[in-house]
Amino acid sequence: MQIRFRSLESRIVTLFLVLIIAVQLIGLLVIQRGIDSNARQSIAGELANGSKVFRRLLDQNAQKLRFGAGLLARDTALVAAIGNNDEGDRATIESALENSGRRIKASLTMLISSERQISASTNAVQAAALEQQALGMLDTAEASDGASGLAIIDRLPYQIVVMPVKAPITIAWVVMTFPIDRQLATDMRGISALDTTILTRALDGGWLVVGSTFDTAQALSLLPQLQAVGNAGELPFDLAVGASGYSARLMPLGPAGDQNTHVLLARSFDEATADYVRLERWLIGLTLAGIVISSLAIVFTAKRIAQPISALALTARRLQQGDYGAPINSRRTDEIGALARAFDAMREGIAQREQKIGRLAYWDTLTDLPNRAQFLVLLNDALALAAQRQDTVSVLMMDLDRFKHVNDVMGHSFGDALLQQVAQRLQRLLNELQPAALLARLGGDEFAVLLPAADLASAQTLAAAILQTLETPLSLEDQTVDIGAGLGIASYPAHAQDGETLLSLAEVAMYSAKARNDGAVIYDAALDKTSAQSLSLLTELRHAIERDEFRLFVQPKVALKTGLVVGMEALVRWQHPVRGNVFPDEFIPFAEQTGFIRILTRWVMERSAQLCQELGQAGYQLKMSVNLSTRDLMDQDLPVKFGEMLERHGQQAASFCLEITESAIMDDPVRAQNTLELLSAMGFELSIDDFGTGYSSLAYLKSLPVNELKIDKSFVLNMENDLGDARIVQSTISLGRAMELRVVAEGIENETVWCLLAEMGCDQGQGYYMSRPIPAAQMQQWLAAWHSPLHPVSPQAE
């Protein structure tokens, strides 16, 4: 029968056992005291006095030790040697410890340094055993000019004294010990005529005789009797030593770690209590029997209570590991049975919720197909299996043609139904031609097909079949919809080694197919503008976000009439650990092509909001301009994401101006306008960037909720020498004023152009004449140092 320590079962058993033992012992003592109170009265008085005498004897020894330790602590040679802290003085210290300990018959003398480490001792083994207790007495010794206590080493008790060595502050502590042994017991017998036995007791209840006035055999006979007595405290009790009976008193001297020291004072009383010995033995037997029987009953009851709870704990651990299948069966009708049934109901509920969460995380709820996350997991599994078998894996990625137009014209519910029909048609085709293929919806109108153990030829054949099946018009809600797709194909191991890269390359090929209206295109490195570098560029871009390699730069914007700094434009730079500074022209187009630009835009917005918060705390209230790409405008959740960022940094949307190029707007005017209207409603200002370089309709631009026109720098750089550029700039400014828009010029590189723009009525400007793009961390310093040509005084923080 095993009971684990500190378990509920052990606590129940321990509690009732302690209570029963205490009750039995108290009852026994009460009866014993009633039977032989008269005979014991005088003996009890002797034992009580003997306890006082023994404690006084211990106190005298402690005083002797403290006196000897005090003399040693005040020894000038020792103090000087300690103060020198020289290895050459170690012999002096050890000699002083040895001599002083020998004079007062101390078993150990040691010195603890001011760093609270043992620096010297007369007994290294004892010193190591006493180190923790001695260290615990240092503060008391320093506060009270000495401290004493009790220690047990190898189950032998010692008095321990700690004295501070001061010069005048405490520079060390002297520690001395005095054995509590047979000599002390003999001294006690000589003083009080009581038989004295010194014992130690371990945590498991085992006793050890250290010294006794009884002979060895008699002393050892005390141990089982002490075990039977149990926790009698300092009350008198009976002992049998040889053929004689004794009334004894067990006096605890105090604990030392997990052991205790006791002194047994005994006085013979057989003659006075001879008539009651048999009765007392019966009482002791009944007490022990009652304890044993009660212990068995307690253990049985405790197991009946604790075992069902342990079973529930085991089930909880299985739930933690994701095992929800094992039911919990309980026939009990009490509270524990009710708990088990409630636990089983919780298990079923968690299992159902886990299943729903897993479904939402890895499956597309609209088409009931795997989503991007699940597709990548399955793709990586297929790649691992292909690597073991030295096989191939192909990926097809497709984007539907004209779906955005259908969605905008017919509504989102129609678009959702259309996507469901496309998914069903593609699934039927795969079931016929490639049963092992896996179809997934990656998001929006993008689908992907995983072809395990399929080469490029098989992938091309399937791509042709997909294009052919999509050529058949779809009938939905009495509407016939013609829809096609652009397909990209990439294969392992020919193109990439991991799933993320393989899917990205298939996406590159897909966009190439859509751009060329070429149906299906197999990935080729030539499709990337930067050839070999672009093969790893997408992975490096993701790593750049994770490793914080991007840097936020800003270029100040100045009011041309007053020279005051009114805003700044957020720019991004890439500090590559190998390539060094990577120019934006090298990675921004690629980021737009692959869709990574959405992650990069959120990064820029996050850092810009953080910078605005820092500048605002310094007293500068500037409007931050952030560029948006075509893919950003297609993200209908962009306003929500921006709102969350602003809330995190405590910023207002009115502190930001979002810059959009004409070409970005015209790629999908309806969706772009929806996104822009949501952003404008939140309080963001909107700016048409590089105005004049696109082909947008002015009538359409007028319908957009824009606040600013930004003149492209190609017209500004040479306007002082080129009359045509100057006229374009002037007409743009006039157009902006007519539309009640703020006009900003970029590319100002000298004071002449500044003045010309100011005369034309341009509101704001930026360029190298004011400042090159600078790291965001230096913006506050630049603001403090800025001197406007119009106003020589530095702008003050608001």
Short mmCIF file of C-alpha atoms in Angstrom, two decimals, residues 36 39-40 42-43 195 214 218 225 237-248 266-278 280-281:
data_model
loop_
_atom_site.label_atom_id
_atom_site.label_comp_id
_atom_site.label_asym_id
_atom_site.label_seq_id
_atom_site.Cartn_x
_atom_site.Cartn_y
_atom_site.Cartn_z
CA ASP A 36 0.04 7.22 39.95
CA ALA A 39 3.78 8.44 43.37
CA ARG A 40 4.93 10.57 40.51
CA SER A 42 7.87 14.09 43.69
CA ILE A 43 9.59 12.45 40.72
CA ASP A 195 20.24 9.38 34.87
CA PHE A 214 23.44 4.14 31.58
CA GLN A 218 20.80 -0.16 28.84
CA GLN A 225 10.74 2.50 24.18
CA PHE A 237 6.65 8.93 30.95
CA ASP A 238 7.72 5.42 31.85
CA LEU A 239 10.86 3.62 30.81
CA ALA A 240 12.16 0.15 31.56
CA VAL A 241 15.92 -0.08 31.97
CA GLY A 242 16.93 -3.60 32.60
CA ALA A 243 14.75 -4.90 35.44
CA SER A 244 14.02 -1.43 36.80
CA GLY A 245 11.25 0.98 35.95
CA TYR A 246 11.88 4.65 35.49
CA SER A 247 9.87 7.81 35.24
CA ALA A 248 11.50 9.86 32.56
CA ALA A 266 15.12 9.38 34.14
CA ARG A 267 14.36 8.48 37.77
CA SER A 268 13.53 4.94 39.07
CA PHE A 269 10.02 4.56 40.43
CA ASP A 270 9.42 0.79 40.22
CA GLU A 271 8.83 0.47 43.89
CA ALA A 272 6.26 3.29 43.99
CA THR A 273 4.32 2.08 40.96
CA ALA A 274 4.76 -1.70 41.11
CA ASP A 275 1.01 -2.35 41.49
CA TYR A 276 0.13 -0.41 38.37
CA VAL A 277 2.72 -1.74 35.93
CA ARG A 278 0.44 -4.44 34.47
CA GLU A 280 -0.17 0.47 32.31
CA ARG A 281 1.05 -2.18 29.88
#
